[in-house]
PDB file of C-alpha atoms and ligand atoms in Angstrom:
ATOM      1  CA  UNK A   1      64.105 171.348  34.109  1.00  0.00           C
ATOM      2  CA  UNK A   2      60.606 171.902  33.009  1.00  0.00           C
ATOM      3  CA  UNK A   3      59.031 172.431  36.590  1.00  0.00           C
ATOM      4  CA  UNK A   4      60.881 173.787  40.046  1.00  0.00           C
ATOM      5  CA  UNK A   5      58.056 172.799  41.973  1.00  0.00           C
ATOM      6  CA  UNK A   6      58.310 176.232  43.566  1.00  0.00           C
ATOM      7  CA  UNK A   7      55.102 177.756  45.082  1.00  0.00           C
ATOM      8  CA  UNK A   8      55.084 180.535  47.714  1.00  0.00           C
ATOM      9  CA  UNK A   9      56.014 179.436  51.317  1.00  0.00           C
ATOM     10  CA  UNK A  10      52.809 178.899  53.723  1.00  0.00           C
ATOM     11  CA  UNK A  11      52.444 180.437  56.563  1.00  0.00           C
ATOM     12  CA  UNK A  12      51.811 178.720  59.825  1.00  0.00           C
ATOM     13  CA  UNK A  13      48.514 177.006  60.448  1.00  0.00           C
ATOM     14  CA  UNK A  14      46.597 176.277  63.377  1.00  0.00           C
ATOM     15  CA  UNK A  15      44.865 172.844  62.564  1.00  0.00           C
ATOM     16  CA  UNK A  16      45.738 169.633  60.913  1.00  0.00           C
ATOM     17  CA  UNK A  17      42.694 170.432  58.450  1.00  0.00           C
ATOM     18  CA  UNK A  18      43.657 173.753  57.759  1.00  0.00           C
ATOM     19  CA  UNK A  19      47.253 172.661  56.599  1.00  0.00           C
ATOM     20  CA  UNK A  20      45.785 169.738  54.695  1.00  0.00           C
ATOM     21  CA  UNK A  21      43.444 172.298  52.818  1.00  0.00           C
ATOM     22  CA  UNK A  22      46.304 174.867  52.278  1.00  0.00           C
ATOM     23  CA  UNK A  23      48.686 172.504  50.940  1.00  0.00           C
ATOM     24  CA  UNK A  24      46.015 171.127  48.305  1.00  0.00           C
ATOM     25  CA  UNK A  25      45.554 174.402  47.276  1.00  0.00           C
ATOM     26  CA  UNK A  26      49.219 174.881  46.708  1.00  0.00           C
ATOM     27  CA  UNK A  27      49.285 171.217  44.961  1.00  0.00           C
ATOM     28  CA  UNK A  28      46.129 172.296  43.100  1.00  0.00           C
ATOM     29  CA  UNK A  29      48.219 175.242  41.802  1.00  0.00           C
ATOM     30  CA  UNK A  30      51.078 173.579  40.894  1.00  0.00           C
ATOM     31  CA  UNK A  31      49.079 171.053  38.573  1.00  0.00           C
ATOM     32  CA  UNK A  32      47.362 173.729  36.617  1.00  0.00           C
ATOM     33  CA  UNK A  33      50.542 175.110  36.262  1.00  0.00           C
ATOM     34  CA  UNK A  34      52.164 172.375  34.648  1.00  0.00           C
ATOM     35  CA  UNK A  35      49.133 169.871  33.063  1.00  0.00           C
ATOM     36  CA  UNK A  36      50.133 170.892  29.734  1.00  0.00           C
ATOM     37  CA  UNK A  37      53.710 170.878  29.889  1.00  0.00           C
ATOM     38  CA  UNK A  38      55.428 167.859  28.136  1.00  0.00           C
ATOM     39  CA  UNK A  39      55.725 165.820  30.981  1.00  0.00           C
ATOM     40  CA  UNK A  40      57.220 162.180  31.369  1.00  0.00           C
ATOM     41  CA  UNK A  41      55.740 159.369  32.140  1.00  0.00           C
ATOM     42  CA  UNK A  42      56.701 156.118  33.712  1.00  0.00           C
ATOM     43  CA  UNK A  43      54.500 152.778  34.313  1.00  0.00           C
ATOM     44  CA  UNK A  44      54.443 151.236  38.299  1.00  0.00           C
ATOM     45  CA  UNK A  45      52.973 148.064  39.264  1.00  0.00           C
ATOM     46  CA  UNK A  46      51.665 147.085  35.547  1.00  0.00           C
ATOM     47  CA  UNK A  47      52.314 148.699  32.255  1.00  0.00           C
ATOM     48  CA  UNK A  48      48.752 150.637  32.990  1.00  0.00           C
ATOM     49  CA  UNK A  49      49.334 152.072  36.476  1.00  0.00           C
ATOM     50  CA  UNK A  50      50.938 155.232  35.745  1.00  0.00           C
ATOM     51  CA  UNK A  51      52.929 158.022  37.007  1.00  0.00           C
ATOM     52  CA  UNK A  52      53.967 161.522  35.982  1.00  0.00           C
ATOM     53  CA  UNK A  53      56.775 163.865  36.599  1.00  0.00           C
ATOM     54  CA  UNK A  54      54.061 166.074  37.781  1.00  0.00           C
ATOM     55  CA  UNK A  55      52.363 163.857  40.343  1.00  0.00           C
ATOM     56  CA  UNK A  56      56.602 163.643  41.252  1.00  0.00           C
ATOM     57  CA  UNK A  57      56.849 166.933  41.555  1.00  0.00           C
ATOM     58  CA  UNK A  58      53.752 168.302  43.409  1.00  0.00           C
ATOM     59  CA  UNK A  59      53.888 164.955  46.033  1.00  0.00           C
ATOM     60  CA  UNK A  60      57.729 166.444  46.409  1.00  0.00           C
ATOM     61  CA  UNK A  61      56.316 169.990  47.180  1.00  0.00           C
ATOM     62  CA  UNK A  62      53.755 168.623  49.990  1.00  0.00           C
ATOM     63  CA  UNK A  63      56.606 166.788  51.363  1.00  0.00           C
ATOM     64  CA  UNK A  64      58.342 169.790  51.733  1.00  0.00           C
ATOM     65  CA  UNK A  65      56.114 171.924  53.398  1.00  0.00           C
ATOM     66  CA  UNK A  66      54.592 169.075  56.173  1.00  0.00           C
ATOM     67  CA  UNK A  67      58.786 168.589  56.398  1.00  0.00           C
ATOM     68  CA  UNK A  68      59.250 172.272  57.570  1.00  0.00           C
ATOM     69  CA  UNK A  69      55.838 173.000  59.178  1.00  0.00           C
ATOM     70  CA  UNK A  70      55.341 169.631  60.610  1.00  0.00           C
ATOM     71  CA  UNK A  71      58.801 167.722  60.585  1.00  0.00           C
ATOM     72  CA  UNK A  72      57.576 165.701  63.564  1.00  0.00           C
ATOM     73  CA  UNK A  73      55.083 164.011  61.755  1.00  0.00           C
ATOM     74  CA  UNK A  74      55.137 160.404  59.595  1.00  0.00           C
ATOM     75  CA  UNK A  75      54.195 161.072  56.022  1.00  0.00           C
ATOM     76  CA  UNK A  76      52.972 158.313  53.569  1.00  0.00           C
ATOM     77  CA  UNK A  77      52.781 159.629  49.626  1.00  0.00           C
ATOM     78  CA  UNK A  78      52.186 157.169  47.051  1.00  0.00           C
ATOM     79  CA  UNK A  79      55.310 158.254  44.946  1.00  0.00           C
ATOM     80  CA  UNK A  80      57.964 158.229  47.595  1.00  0.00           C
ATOM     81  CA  UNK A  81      58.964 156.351  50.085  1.00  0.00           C
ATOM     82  CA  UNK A  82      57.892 156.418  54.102  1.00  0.00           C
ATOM     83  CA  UNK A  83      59.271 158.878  56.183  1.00  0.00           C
ATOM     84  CA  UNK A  84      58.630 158.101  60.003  1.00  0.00           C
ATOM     85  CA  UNK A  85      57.704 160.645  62.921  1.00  0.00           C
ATOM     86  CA  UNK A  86      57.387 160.642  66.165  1.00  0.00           C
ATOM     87  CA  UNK A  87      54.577 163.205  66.881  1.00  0.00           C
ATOM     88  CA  UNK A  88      51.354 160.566  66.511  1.00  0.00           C
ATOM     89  CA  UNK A  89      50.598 162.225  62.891  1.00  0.00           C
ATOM     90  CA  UNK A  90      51.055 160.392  59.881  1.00  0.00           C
ATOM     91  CA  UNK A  91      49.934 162.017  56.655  1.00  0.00           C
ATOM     92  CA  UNK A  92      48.694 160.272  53.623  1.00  0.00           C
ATOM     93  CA  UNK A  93      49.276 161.670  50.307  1.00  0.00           C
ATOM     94  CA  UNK A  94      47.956 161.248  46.479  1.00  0.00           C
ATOM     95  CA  UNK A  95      49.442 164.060  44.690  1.00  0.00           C
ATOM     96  CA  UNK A  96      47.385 162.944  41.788  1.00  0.00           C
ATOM     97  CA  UNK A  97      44.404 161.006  42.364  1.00  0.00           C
ATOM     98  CA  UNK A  98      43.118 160.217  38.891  1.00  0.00           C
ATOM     99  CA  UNK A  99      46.159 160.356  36.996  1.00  0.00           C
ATOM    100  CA  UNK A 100      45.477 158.166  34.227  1.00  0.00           C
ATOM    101  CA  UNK A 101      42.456 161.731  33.760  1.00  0.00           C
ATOM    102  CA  UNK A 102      45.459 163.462  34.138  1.00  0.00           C
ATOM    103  CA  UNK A 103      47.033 162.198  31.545  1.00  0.00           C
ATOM    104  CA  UNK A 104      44.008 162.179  29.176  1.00  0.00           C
ATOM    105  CA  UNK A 105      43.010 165.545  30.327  1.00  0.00           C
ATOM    106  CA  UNK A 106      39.716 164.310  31.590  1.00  0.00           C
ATOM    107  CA  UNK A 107      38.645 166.674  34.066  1.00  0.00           C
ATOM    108  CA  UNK A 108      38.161 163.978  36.954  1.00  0.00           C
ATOM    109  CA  UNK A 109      41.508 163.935  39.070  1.00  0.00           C
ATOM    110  CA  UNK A 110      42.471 165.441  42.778  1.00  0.00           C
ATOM    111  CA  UNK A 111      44.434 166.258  45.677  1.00  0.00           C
ATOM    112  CA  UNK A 112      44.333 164.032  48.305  1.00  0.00           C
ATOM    113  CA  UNK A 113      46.011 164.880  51.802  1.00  0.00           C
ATOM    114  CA  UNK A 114      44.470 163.058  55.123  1.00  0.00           C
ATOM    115  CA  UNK A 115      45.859 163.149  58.925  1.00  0.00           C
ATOM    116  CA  UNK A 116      45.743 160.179  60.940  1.00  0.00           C
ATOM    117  CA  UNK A 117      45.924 160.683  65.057  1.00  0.00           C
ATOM    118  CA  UNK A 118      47.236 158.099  66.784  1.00  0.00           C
ATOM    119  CA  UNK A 119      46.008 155.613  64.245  1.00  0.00           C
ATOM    120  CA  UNK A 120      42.286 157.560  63.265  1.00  0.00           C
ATOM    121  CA  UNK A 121      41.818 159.604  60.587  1.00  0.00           C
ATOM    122  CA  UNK A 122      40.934 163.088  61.711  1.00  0.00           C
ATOM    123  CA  UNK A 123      41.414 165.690  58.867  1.00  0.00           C
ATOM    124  CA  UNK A 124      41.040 165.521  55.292  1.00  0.00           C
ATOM    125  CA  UNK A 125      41.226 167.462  52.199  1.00  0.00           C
ATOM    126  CA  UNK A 126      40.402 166.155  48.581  1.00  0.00           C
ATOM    127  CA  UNK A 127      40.594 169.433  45.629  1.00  0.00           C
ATOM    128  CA  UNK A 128      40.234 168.981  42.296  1.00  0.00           C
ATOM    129  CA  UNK A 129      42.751 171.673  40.763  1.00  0.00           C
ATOM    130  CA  UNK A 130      40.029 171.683  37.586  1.00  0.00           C
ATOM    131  CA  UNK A 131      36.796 172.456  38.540  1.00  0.00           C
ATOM    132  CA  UNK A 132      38.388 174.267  41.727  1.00  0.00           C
ATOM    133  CA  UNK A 133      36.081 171.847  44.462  1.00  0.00           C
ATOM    134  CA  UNK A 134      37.663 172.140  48.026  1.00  0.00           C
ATOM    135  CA  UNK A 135      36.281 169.158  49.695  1.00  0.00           C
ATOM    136  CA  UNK A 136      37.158 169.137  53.397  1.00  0.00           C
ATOM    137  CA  UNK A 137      36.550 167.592  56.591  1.00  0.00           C
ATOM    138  CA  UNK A 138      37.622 167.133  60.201  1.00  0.00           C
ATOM    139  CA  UNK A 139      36.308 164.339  62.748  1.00  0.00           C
ATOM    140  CA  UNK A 140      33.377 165.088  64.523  1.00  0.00           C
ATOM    141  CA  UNK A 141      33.547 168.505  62.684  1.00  0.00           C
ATOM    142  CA  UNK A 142      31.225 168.145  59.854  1.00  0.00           C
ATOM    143  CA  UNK A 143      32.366 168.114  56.164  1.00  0.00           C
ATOM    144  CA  UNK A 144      32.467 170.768  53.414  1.00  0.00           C
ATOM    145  CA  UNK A 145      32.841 171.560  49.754  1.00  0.00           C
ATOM    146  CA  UNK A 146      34.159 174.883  50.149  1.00  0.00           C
ATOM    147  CA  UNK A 147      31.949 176.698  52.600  1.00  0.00           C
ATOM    148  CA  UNK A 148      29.027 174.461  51.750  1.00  0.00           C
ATOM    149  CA  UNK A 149      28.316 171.786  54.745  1.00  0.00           C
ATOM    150  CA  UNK A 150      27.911 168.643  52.891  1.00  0.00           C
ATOM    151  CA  UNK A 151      24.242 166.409  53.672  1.00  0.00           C
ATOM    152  CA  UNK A 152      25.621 162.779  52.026  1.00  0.00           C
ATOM    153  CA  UNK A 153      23.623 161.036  49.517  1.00  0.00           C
ATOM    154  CA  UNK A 154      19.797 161.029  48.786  1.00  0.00           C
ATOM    155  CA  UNK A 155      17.994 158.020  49.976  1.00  0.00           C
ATOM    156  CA  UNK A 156      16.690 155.921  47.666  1.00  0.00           C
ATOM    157  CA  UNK A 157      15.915 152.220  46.807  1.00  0.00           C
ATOM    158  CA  UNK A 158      19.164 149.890  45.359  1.00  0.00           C
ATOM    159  CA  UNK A 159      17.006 149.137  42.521  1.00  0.00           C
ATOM    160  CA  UNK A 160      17.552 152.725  41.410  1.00  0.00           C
ATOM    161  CA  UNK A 161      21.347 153.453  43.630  1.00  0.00           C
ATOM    162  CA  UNK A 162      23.936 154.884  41.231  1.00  0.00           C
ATOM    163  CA  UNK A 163      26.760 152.986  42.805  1.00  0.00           C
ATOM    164  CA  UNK A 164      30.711 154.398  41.849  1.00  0.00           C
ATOM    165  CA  UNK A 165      33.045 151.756  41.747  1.00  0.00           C
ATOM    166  CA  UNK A 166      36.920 151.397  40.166  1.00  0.00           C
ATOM    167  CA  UNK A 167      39.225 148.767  38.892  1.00  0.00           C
ATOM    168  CA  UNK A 168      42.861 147.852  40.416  1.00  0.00           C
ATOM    169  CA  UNK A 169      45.664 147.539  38.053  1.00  0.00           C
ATOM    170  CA  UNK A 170      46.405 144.010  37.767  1.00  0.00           C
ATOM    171  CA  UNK A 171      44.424 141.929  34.866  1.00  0.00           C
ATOM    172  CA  UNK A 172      43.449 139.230  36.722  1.00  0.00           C
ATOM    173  CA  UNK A 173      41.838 140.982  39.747  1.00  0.00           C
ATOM    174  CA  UNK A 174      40.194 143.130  36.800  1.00  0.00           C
ATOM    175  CA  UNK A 175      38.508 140.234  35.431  1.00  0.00           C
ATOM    176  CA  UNK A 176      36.740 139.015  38.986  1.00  0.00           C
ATOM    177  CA  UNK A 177      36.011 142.594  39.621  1.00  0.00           C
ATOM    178  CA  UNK A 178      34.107 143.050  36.509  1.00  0.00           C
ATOM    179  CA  UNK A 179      32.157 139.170  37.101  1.00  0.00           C
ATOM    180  CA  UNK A 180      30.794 141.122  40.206  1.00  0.00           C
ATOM    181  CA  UNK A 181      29.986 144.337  38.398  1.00  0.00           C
ATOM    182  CA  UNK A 182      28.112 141.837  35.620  1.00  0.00           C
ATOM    183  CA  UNK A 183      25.932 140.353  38.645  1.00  0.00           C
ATOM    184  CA  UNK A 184      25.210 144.080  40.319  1.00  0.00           C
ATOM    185  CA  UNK A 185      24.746 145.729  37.290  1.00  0.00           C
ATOM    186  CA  UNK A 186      20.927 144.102  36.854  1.00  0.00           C
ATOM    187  CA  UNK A 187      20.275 145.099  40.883  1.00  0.00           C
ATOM    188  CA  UNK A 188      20.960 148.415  41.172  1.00  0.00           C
ATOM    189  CA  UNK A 189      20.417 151.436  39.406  1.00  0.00           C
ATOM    190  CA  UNK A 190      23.450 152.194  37.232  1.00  0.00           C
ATOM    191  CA  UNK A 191      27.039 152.029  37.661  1.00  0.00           C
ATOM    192  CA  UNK A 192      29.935 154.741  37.052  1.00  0.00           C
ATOM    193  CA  UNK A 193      33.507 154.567  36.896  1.00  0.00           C
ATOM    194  CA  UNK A 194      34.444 158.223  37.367  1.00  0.00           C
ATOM    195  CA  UNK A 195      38.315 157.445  37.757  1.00  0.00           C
ATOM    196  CA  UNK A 196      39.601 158.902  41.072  1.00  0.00           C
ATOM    197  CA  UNK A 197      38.553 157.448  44.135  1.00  0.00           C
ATOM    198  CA  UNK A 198      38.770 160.074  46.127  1.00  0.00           C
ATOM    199  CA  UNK A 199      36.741 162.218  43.680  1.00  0.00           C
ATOM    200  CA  UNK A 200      34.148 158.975  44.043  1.00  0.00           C
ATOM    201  CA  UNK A 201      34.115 159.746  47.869  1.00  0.00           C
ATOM    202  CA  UNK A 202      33.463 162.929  48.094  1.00  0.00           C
ATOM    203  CA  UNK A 203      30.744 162.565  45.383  1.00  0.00           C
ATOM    204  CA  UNK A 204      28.825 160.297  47.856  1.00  0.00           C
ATOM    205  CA  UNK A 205      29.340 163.505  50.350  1.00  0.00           C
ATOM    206  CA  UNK A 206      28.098 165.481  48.249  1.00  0.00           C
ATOM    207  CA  UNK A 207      25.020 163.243  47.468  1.00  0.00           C
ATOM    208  CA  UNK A 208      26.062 163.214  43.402  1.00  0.00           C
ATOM    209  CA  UNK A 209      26.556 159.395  43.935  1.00  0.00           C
ATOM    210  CA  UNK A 210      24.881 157.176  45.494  1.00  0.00           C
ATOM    211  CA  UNK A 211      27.495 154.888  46.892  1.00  0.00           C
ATOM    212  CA  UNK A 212      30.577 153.411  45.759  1.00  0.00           C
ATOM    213  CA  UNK A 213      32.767 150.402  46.206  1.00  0.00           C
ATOM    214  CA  UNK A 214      36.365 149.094  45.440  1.00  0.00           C
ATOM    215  CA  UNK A 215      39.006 146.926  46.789  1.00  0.00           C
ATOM    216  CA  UNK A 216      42.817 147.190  46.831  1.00  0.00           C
ATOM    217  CA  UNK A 217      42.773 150.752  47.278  1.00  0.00           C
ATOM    218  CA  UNK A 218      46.012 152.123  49.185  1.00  0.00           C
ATOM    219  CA  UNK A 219      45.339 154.714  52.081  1.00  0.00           C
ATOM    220  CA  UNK A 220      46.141 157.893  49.665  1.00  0.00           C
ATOM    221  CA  UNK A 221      43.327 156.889  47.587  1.00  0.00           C
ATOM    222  CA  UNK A 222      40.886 156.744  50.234  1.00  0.00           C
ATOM    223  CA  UNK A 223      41.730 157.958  53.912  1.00  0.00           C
ATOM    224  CA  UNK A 224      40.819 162.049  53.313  1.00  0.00           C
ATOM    225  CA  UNK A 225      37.785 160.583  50.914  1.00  0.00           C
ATOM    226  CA  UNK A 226      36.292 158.506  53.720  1.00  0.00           C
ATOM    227  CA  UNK A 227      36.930 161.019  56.392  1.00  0.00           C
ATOM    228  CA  UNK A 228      34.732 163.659  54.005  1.00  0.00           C
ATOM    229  CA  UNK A 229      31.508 160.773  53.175  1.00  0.00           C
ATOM    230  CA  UNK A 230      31.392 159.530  56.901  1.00  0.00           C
ATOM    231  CA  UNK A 231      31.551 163.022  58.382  1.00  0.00           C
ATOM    232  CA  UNK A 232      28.584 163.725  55.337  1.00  0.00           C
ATOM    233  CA  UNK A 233      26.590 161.331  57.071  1.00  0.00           C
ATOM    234  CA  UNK A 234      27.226 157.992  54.749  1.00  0.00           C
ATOM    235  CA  UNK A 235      27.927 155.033  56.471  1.00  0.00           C
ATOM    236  CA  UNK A 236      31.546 153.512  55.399  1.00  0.00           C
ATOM    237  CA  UNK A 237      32.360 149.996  55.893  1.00  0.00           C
ATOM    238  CA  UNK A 238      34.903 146.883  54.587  1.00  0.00           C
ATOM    239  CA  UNK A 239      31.745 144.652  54.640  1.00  0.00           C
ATOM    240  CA  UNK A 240      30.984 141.974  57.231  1.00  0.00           C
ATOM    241  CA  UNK A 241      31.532 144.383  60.239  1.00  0.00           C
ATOM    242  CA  UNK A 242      35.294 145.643  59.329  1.00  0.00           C
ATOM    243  CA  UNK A 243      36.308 149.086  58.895  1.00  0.00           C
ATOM    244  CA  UNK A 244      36.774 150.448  55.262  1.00  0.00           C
ATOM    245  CA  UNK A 245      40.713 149.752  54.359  1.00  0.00           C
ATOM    246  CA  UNK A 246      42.529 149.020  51.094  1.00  0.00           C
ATOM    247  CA  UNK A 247      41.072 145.762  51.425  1.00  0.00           C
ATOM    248  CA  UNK A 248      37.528 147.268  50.968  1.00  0.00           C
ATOM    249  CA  UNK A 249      35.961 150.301  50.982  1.00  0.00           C
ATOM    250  CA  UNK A 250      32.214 150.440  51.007  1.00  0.00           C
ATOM    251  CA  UNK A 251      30.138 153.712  51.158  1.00  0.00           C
ATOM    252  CA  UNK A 252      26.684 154.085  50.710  1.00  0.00           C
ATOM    253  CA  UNK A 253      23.704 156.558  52.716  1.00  0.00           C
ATOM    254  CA  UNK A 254      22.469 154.664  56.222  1.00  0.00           C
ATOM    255  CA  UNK A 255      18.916 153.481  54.029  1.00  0.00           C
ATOM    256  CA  UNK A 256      21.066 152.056  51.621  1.00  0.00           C
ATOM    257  CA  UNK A 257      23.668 150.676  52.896  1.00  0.00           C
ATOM    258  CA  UNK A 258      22.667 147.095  54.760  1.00  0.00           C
ATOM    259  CA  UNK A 259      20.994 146.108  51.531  1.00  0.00           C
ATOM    260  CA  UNK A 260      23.588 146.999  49.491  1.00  0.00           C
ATOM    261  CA  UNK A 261      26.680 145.821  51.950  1.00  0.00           C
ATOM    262  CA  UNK A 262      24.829 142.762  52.265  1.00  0.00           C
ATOM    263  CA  UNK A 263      24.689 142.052  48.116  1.00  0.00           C
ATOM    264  CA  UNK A 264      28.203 142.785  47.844  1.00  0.00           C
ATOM    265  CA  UNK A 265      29.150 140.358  50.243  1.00  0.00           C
ATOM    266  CA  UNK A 266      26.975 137.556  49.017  1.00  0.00           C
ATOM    267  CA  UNK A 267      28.826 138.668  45.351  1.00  0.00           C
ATOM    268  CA  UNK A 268      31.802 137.938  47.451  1.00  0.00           C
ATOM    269  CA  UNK A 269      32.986 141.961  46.142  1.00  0.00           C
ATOM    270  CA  UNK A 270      35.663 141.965  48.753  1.00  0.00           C
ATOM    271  CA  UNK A 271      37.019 138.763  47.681  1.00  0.00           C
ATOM    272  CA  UNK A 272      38.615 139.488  44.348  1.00  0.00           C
TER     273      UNK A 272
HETATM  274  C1  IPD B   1      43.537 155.314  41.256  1.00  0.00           C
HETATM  275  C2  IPD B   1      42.181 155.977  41.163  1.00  0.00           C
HETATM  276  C3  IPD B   1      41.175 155.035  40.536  1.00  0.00           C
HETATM  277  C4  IPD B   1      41.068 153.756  41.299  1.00  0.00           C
HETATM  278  C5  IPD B   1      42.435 153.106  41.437  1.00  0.00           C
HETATM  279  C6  IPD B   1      43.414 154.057  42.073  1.00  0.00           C
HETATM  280  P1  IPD B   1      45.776 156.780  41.118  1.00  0.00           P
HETATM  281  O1  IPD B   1      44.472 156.176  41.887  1.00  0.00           O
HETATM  282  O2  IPD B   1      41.729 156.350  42.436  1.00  0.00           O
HETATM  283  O3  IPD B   1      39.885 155.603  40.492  1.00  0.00           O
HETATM  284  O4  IPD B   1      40.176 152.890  40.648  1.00  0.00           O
HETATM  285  O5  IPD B   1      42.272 151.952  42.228  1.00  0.00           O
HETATM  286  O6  IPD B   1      44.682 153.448  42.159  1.00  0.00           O
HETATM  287  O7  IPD B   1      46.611 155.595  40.731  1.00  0.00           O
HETATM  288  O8  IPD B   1      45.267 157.525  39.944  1.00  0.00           O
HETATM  289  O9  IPD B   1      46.404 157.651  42.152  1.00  0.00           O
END
């Protein structure tokens, strides 16, 4: 066995954000530990949606620890199944957010861990075990890179908005998403693909992006993400007046987001 998964016990914690932040640090630890290894890989939905026996391994290890400190509580992980609780809490997990980086050894990939409360997300944590960035955030609470409170992008005119966006899996949707990046493209400012959409979210918090867009996202990707760019002040949306969800999740500053929410919705972006 090339990886145990083992990582010091944790003590108790006091809040849902705290234990959120604590076990990303453990998961952050655990990936360092074990990005070089030779690690297997295995293909999901379509032969490019991948998973490692790492992202296995450190989702297992999170599981573990919300399983003996919280063992009330619902967890949803994107390599395992369900498991249901009866406290109100459901946790959403991405062990690896990014992992096709992860693979490559691009720098861009994360921890994600979020806390729903009686169906609203209320803590978050997204880390990124390679640069060391501790992006957190409770509701109503502010949010945070580390100790730094977080002010949410600069404003400034879509003509010059660097706008984030990402690409599902499946070909087709990948060609309509890319006909709407061809018609934005000439609109805005410039487009990046960065590769983890939680990393994406948090950038927006952090005011290193201007906004960012995608659809079919599943709530690992985005529900600690969104948590950390709304409590930054961004507004977050799933265009014509619905909440952000896998179906779409829009984030841009409160100048520029009716402008751009409005474009993306005549480009019919959630509609791919
Ligand atoms: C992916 C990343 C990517 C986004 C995809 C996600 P994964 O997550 O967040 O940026 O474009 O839609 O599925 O598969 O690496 O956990």
């Amino acid at each position: 066995m090339w990886c145990d998964g083992s990582v010091t016990p944790l003590p108790p914690t006091t809040t849902l954000t705290e234990l959120a932040t604590q076990l990303a640090l453990g998961a952050g630890e655990l990936i360092r530990t074990h990005r070089h290894d030779h690690f297997a890989i295995d293909t999901k939905s379509t032969p490019t949606d991948v998973v490692t026996e790492v992202d296995r391994t450190v989702e297992a290890y999170i599981r573990g620890e919300l399983a003996r400190q919280r063992p009330d509580d619902a967890v949803v992980g994107e390599e395992a199944d369900d498991r249901e609780g009866t406290s109100g809490v459901r946790w959403f997990v991405d062990p690896i957010d990014g992992t096709v980086n992860f693979v490559l050894g691009l720098p861009q990939y994360a921890v994600s861990i979020a806390a729903e409360l009686d169906g609203r997300i209320v803590a978050g944590c997204v880390h990124n075990p390679i640069s060391g960035e501790l992006f957190h955030a409770s509701l109503g609470g502010g949010a945070f890179a580390g100790d730094e409170r977080l002010g949410g992008p600069r404003q400034v005119a879509l003509a010059r908005a660097v706008v984030g966006t990402g690409f599902g899996y499946d070909a087709a949707r990948r060609a309509r998403q890319v006909a709407v990046v061809a018609t934005l493209l000439p609109r805005i400012g410039d487009i990046r693909r960065i590769g983890s959409a939680a990393l994406d979210l948090c950038a927006v918090a952090a005011g290193r992006l201007d906004a960012y867009f995608e659809v079919g996202l599943n709530p690992w990707d985005w529900s600690a993400g969104v948590l950390i760019a709304s409590e930054a002040g961004a507004t977050v949306s799933g265009l014509r007046g619905r909440p952000p969800s896998g179906t779409m999740t829009a984030v841009a500053g409160p100048g520029l987001a009716p402008e751009l929410f409005a474009l993306l919705e005549e480009l019919g972006a959630d509609d791919v």
